[in-house]
PDB file of C-alpha atoms in Angstrom:
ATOM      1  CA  UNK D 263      11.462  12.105 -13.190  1.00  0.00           C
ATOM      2  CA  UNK D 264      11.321   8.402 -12.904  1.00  0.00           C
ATOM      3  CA  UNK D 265       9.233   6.705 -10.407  1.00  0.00           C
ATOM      4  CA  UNK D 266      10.410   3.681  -8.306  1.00  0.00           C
ATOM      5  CA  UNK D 267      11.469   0.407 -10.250  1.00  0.00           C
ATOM      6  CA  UNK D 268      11.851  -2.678  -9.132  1.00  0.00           C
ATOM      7  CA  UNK D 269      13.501  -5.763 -10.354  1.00  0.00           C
ATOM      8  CA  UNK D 270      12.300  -8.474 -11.586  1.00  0.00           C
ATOM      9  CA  UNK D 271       9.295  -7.572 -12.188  1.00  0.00           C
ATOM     10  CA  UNK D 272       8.249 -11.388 -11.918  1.00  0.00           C
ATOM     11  CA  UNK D 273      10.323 -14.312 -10.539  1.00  0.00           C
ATOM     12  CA  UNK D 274       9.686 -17.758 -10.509  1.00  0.00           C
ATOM     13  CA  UNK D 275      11.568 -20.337  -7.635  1.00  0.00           C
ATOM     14  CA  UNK D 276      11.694 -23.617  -6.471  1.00  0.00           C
ATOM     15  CA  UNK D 277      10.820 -24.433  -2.564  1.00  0.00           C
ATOM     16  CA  UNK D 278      13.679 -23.883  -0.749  1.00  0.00           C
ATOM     17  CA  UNK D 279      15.894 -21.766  -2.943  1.00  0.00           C
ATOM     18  CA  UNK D 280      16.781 -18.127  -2.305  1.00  0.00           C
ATOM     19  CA  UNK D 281      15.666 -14.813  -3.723  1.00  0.00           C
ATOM     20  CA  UNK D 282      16.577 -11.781  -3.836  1.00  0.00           C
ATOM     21  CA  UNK D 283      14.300  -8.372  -5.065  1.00  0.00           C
ATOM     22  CA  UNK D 284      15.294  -5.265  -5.890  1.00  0.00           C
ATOM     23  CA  UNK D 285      14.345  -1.788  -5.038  1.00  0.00           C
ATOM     24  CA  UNK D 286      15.242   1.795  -6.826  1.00  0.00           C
ATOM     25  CA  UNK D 287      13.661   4.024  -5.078  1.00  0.00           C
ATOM     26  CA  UNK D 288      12.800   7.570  -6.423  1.00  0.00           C
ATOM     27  CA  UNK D 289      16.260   9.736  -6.645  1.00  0.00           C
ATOM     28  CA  UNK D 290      16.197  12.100  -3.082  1.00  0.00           C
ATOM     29  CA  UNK D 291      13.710   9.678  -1.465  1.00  0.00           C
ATOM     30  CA  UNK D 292      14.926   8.928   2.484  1.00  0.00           C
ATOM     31  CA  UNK D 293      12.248   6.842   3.395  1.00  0.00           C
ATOM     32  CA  UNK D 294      12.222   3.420   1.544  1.00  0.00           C
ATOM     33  CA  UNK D 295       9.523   0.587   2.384  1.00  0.00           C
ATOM     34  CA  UNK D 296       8.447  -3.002   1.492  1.00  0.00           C
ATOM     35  CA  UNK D 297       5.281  -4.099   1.584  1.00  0.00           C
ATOM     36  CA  UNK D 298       3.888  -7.681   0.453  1.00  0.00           C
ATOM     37  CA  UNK D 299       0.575  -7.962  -1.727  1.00  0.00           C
ATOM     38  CA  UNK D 300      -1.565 -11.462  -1.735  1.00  0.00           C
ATOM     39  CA  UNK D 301      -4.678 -12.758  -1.763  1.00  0.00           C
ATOM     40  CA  UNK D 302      -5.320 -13.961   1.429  1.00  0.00           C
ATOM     41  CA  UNK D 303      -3.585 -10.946   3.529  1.00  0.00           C
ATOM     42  CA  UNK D 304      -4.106  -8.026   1.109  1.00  0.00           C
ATOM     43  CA  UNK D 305      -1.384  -5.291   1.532  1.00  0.00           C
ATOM     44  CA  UNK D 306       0.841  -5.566   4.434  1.00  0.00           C
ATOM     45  CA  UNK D 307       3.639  -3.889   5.627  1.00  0.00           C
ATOM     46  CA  UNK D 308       7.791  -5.744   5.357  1.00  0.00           C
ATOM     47  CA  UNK D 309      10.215  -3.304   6.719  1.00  0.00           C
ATOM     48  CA  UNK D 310      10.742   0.360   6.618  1.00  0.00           C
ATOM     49  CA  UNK D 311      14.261   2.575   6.445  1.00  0.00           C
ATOM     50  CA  UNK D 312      14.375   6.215   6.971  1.00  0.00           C
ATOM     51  CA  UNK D 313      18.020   7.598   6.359  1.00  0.00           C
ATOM     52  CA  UNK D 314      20.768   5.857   8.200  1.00  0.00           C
ATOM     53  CA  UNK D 315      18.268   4.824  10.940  1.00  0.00           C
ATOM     54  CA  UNK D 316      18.233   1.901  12.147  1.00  0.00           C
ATOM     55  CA  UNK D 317      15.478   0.161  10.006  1.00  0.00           C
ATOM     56  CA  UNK D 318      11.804  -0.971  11.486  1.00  0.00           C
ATOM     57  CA  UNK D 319      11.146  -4.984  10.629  1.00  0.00           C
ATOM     58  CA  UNK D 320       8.056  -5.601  12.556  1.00  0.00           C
ATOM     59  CA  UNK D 321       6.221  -6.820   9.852  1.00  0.00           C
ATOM     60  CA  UNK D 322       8.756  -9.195   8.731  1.00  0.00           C
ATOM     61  CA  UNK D 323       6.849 -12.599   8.877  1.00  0.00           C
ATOM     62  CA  UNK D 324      10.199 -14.724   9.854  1.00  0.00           C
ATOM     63  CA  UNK D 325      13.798 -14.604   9.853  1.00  0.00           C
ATOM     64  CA  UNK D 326      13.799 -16.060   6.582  1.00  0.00           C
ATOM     65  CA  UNK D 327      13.173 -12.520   5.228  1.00  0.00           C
ATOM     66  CA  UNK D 328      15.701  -9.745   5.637  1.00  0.00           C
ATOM     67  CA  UNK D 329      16.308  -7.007   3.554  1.00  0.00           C
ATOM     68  CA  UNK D 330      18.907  -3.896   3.063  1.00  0.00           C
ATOM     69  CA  UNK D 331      19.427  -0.476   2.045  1.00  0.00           C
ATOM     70  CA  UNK D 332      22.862   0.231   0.516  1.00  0.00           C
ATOM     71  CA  UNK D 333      24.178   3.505   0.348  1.00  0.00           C
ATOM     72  CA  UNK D 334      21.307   5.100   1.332  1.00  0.00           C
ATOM     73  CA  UNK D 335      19.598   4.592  -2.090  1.00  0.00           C
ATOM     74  CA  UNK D 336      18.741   0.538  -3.441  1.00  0.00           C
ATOM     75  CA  UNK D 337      17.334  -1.653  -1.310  1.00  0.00           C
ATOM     76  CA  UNK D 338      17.197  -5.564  -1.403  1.00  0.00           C
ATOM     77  CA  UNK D 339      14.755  -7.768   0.076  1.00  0.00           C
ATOM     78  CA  UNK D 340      16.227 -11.064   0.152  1.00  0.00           C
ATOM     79  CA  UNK D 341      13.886 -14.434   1.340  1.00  0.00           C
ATOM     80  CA  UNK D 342      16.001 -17.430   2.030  1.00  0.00           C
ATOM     81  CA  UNK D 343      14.305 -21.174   1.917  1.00  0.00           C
ATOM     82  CA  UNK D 344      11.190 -20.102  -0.054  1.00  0.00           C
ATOM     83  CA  UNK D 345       8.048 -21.390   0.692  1.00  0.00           C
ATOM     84  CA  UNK D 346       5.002 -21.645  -1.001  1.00  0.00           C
ATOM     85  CA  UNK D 347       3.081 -19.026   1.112  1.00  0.00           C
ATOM     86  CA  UNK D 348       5.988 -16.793   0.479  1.00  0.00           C
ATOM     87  CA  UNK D 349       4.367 -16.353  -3.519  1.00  0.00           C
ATOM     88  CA  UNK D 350       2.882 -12.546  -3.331  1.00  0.00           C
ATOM     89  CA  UNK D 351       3.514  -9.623  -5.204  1.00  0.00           C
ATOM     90  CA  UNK D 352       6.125  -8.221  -3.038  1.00  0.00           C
ATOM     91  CA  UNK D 353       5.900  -3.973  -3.228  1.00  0.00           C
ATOM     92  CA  UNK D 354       8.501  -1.546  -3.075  1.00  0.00           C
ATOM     93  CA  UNK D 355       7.482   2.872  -2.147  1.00  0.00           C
ATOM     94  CA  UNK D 356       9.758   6.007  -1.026  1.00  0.00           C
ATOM     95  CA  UNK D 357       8.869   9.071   0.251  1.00  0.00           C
ATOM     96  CA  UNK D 358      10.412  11.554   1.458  1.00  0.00           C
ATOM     97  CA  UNK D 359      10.929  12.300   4.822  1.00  0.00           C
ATOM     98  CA  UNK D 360       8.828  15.844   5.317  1.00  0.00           C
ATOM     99  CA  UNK D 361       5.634  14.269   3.142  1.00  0.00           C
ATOM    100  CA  UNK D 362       5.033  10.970   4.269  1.00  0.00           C
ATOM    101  CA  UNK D 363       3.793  10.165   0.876  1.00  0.00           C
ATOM    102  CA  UNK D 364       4.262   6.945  -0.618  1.00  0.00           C
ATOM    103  CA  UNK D 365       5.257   6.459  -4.071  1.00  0.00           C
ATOM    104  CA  UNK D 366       5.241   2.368  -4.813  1.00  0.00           C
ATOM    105  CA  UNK D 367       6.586   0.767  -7.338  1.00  0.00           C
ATOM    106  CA  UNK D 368       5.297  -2.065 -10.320  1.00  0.00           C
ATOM    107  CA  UNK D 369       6.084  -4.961  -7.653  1.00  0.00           C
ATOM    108  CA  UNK D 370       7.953  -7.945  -8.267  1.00  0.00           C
ATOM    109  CA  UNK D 371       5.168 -11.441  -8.617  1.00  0.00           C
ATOM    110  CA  UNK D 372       7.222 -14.076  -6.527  1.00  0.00           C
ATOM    111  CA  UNK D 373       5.756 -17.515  -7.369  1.00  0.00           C
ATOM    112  CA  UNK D 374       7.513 -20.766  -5.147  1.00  0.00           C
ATOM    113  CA  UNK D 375       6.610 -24.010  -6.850  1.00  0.00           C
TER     114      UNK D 375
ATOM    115  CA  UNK N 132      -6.043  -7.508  14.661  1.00  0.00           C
ATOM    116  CA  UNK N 133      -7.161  -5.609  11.279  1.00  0.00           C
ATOM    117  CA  UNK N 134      -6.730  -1.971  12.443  1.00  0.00           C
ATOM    118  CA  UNK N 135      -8.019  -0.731   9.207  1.00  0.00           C
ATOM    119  CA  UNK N 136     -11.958  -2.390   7.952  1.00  0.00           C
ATOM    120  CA  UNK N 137     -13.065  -1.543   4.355  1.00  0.00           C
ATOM    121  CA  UNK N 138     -16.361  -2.175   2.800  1.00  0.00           C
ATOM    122  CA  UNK N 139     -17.362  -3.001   0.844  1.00  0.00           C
ATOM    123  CA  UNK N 140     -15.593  -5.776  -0.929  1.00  0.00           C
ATOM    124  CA  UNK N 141     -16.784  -5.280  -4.179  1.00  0.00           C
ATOM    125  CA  UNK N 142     -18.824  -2.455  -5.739  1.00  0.00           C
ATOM    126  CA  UNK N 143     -20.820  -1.829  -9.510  1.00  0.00           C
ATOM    127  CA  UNK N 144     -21.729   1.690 -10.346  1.00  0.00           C
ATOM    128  CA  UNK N 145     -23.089   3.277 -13.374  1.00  0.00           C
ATOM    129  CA  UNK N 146     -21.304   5.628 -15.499  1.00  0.00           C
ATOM    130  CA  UNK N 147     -21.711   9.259 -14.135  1.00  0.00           C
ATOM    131  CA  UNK N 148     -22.883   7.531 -10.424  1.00  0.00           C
ATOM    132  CA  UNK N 149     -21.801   8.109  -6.811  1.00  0.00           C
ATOM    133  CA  UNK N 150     -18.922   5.246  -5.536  1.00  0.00           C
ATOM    134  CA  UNK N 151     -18.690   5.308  -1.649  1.00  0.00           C
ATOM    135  CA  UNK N 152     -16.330   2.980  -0.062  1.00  0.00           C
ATOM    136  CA  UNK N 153     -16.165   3.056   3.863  1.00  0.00           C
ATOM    137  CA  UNK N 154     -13.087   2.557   6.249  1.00  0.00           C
ATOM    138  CA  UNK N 155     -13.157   2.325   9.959  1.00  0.00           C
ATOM    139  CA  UNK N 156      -9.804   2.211  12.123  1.00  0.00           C
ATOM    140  CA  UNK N 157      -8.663   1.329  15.402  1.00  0.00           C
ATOM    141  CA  UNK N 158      -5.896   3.425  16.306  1.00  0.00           C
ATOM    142  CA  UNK N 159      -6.203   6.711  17.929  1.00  0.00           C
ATOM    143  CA  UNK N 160      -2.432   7.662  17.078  1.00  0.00           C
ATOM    144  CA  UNK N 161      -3.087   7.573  13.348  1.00  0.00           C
ATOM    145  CA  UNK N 162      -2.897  10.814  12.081  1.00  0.00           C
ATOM    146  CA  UNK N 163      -2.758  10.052   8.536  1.00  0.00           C
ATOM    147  CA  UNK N 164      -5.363   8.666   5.857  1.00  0.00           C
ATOM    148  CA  UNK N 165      -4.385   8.355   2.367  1.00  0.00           C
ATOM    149  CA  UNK N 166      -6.478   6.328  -0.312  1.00  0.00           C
ATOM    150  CA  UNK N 167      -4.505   4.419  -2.739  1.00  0.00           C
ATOM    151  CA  UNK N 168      -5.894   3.421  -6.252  1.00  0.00           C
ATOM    152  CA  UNK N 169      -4.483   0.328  -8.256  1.00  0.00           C
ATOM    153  CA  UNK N 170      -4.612  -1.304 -11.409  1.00  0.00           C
ATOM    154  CA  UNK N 171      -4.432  -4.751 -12.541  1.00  0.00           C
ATOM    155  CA  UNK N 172      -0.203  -5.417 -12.948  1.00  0.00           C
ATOM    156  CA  UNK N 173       1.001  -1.880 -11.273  1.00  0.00           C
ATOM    157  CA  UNK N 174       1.263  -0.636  -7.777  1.00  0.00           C
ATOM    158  CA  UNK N 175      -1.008   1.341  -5.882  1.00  0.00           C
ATOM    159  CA  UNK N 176      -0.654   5.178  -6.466  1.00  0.00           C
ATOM    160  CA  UNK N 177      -2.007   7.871  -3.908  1.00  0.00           C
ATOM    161  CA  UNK N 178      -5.411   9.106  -4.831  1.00  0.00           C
ATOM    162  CA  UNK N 179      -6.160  11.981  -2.229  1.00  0.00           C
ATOM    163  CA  UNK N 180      -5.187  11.874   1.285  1.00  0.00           C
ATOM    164  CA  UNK N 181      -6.461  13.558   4.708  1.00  0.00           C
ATOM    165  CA  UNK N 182      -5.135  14.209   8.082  1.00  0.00           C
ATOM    166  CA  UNK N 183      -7.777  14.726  11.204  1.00  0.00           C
ATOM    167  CA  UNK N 184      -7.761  18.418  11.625  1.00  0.00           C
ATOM    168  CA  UNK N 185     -10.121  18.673   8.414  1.00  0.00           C
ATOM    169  CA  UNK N 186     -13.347  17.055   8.210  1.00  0.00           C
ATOM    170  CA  UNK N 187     -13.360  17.004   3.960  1.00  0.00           C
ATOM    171  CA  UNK N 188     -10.835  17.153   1.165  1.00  0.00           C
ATOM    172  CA  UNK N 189     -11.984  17.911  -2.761  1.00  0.00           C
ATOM    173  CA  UNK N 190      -9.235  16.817  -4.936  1.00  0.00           C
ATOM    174  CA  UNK N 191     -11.395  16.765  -8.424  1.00  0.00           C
ATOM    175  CA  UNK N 192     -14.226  14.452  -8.474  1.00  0.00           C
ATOM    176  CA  UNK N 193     -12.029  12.338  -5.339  1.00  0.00           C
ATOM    177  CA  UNK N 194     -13.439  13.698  -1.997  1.00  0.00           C
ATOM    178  CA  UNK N 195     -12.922  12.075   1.649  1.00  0.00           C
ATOM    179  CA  UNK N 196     -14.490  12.473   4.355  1.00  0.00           C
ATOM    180  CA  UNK N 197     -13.793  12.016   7.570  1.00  0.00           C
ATOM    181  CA  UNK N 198     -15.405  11.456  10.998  1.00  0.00           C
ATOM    182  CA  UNK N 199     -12.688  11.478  13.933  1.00  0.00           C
ATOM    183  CA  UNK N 200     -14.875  11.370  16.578  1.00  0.00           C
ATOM    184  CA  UNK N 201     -16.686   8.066  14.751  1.00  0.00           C
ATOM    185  CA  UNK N 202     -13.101   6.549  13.509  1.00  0.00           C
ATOM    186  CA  UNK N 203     -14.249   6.421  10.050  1.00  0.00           C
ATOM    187  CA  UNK N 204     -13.575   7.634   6.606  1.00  0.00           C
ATOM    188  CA  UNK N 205     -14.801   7.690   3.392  1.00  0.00           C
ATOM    189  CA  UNK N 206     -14.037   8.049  -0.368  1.00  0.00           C
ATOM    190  CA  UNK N 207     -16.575   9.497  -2.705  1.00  0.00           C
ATOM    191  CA  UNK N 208     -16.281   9.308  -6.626  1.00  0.00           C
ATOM    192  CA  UNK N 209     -18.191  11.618  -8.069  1.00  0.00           C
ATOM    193  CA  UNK N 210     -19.442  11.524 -11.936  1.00  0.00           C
ATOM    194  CA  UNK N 211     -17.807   7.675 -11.919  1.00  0.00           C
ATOM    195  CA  UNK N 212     -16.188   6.870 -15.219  1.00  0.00           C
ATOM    196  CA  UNK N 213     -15.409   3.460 -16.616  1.00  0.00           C
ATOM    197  CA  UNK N 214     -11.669   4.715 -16.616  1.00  0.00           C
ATOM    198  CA  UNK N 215     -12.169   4.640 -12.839  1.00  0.00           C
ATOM    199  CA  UNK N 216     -12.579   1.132 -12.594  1.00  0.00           C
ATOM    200  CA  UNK N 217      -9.604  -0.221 -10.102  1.00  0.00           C
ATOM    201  CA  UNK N 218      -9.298  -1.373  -7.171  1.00  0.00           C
ATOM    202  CA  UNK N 219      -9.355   1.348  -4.005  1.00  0.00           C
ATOM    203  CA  UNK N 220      -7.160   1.155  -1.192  1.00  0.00           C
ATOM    204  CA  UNK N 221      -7.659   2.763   2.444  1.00  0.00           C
ATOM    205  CA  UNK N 222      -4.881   2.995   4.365  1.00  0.00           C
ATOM    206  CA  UNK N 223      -3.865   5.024   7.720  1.00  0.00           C
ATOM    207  CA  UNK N 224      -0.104   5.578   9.008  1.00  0.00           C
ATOM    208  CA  UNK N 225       1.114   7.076  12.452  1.00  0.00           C
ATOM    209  CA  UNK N 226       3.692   9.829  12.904  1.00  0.00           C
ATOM    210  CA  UNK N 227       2.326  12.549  10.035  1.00  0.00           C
ATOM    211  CA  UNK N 228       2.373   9.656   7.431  1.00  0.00           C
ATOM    212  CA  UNK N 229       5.771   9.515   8.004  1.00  0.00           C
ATOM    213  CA  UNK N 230       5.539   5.101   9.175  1.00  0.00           C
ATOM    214  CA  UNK N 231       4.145   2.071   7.306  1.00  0.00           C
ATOM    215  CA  UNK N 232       0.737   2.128   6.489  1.00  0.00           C
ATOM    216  CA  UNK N 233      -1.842  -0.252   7.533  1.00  0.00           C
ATOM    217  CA  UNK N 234      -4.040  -0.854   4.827  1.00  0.00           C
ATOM    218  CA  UNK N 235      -7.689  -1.706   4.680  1.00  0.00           C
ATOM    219  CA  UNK N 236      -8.702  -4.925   2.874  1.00  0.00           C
ATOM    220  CA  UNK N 237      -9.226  -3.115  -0.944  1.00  0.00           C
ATOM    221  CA  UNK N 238     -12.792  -2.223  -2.431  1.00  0.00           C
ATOM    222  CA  UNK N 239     -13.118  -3.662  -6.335  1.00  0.00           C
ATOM    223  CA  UNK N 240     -14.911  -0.860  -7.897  1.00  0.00           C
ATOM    224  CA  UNK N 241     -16.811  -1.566 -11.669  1.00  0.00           C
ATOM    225  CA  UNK N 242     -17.899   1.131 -13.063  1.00  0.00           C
ATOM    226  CA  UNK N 243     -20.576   0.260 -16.057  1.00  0.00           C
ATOM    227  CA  UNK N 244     -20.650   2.260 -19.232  1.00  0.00           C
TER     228      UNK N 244
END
């Protein structure tokens, strides 16, 4: 079947404008996370939802980053007021539930000029 | 406070070689250790994974080992091939894998022909 996608798969911004990144997770996946790639910080962990749970966003770096799950199914990670640190490949996975295991996604390459 | 510590950084093996890359945590309550490989341009995919109540797992020529009383793990490559060149992801999760992971810092592996 097909794996997770996400969309764009890159995206450039100004400083200050908005983005917004999306997330298909893999079809019967509960368990949806975002995780942010970049040099400096290698792989760190965004936010994580698991069914109609009341998501965990303790790695969210500021409010400037929020991010949703509609219907149980896409998810959008939306960063408001870019800033330059904010360029990273920004990861999508879904599991589900039972496993644990992670299945990520291509990644979306956010570059803020 | 890195919770997961991967070395080393970078490593060149020759074809048909052992690769050993090392990870250390912090946290007793993980209680799940995956190892993630990635390309250049795609997302990390799960390699072979543990959990503490075995002290080895043989997926192949992908084995980890693991030390609970020492906090440490380990993947071994055996037979490397160029093909394996990537770059090789520790990572450890709370809750049967069923949370973020933390992720060590990545390992660049080479393999020479």
């Amino acid at each position: 079947g097909a794996g997770v996608s996400q969309s764009p798969s890159n995206k450039v911004t100004e400083k200050g404008k908005d983005v917004e990144l999306r997330c298909d997770p893999i079809s019967g996946h509960t368990a949806l996370y975002w995780y942010r790639q970049s040099l400096g910080q290698g792989l760190e962990f965004l936010i994580y939802f698991q069914g109609n749970s009341a998501p965990d966003k303790s790695g969210l770096p500021s409010d400037r980053f929020s991010a949703e799950r509609t219907g149980g199914s896409v998810s959008t990670l939306t960063i408001q007021r870019t800033q330059q640190e904010d360029s990273a490949v920004y990861l999508c996975a879904s599991s589900l539930a039972t496993s644990g295991e992670q299945f990520f996604g291509p990644g979306t390459r956010l570059t803020v000029l | 406070q890195q919770q997961v510590k991967q070395s080393p950084q970078s490593l060149i093996v020759q074809k048909g070689g052992i690769s050993i890359i090392n990870c250390a945590y912090e946290n007793t309550a993980f209680d799940y250790f995956p190892w993630y490989q990635q390309f250049p341009g795609k997302g990390p995919a799960l390699l072979i994974a543990i959990r503490p109540d075995v002290s080895e797992k043989k997926e192949g020529r992908f084995t980890i080992s693991f030390n609970k009383s020492a906090k440490q793990f380990s993947l071994h490559i055996m037979d490397s091939q160029p093909g394996d060149s990537a770059t090789y992801f520790c990572a450890a999760s709370m809750g049967a894998g069923r949370r973020a992971l933390t992720f060590g810092s990545g390992t660049r592996l080479q393999v020479q022909p």
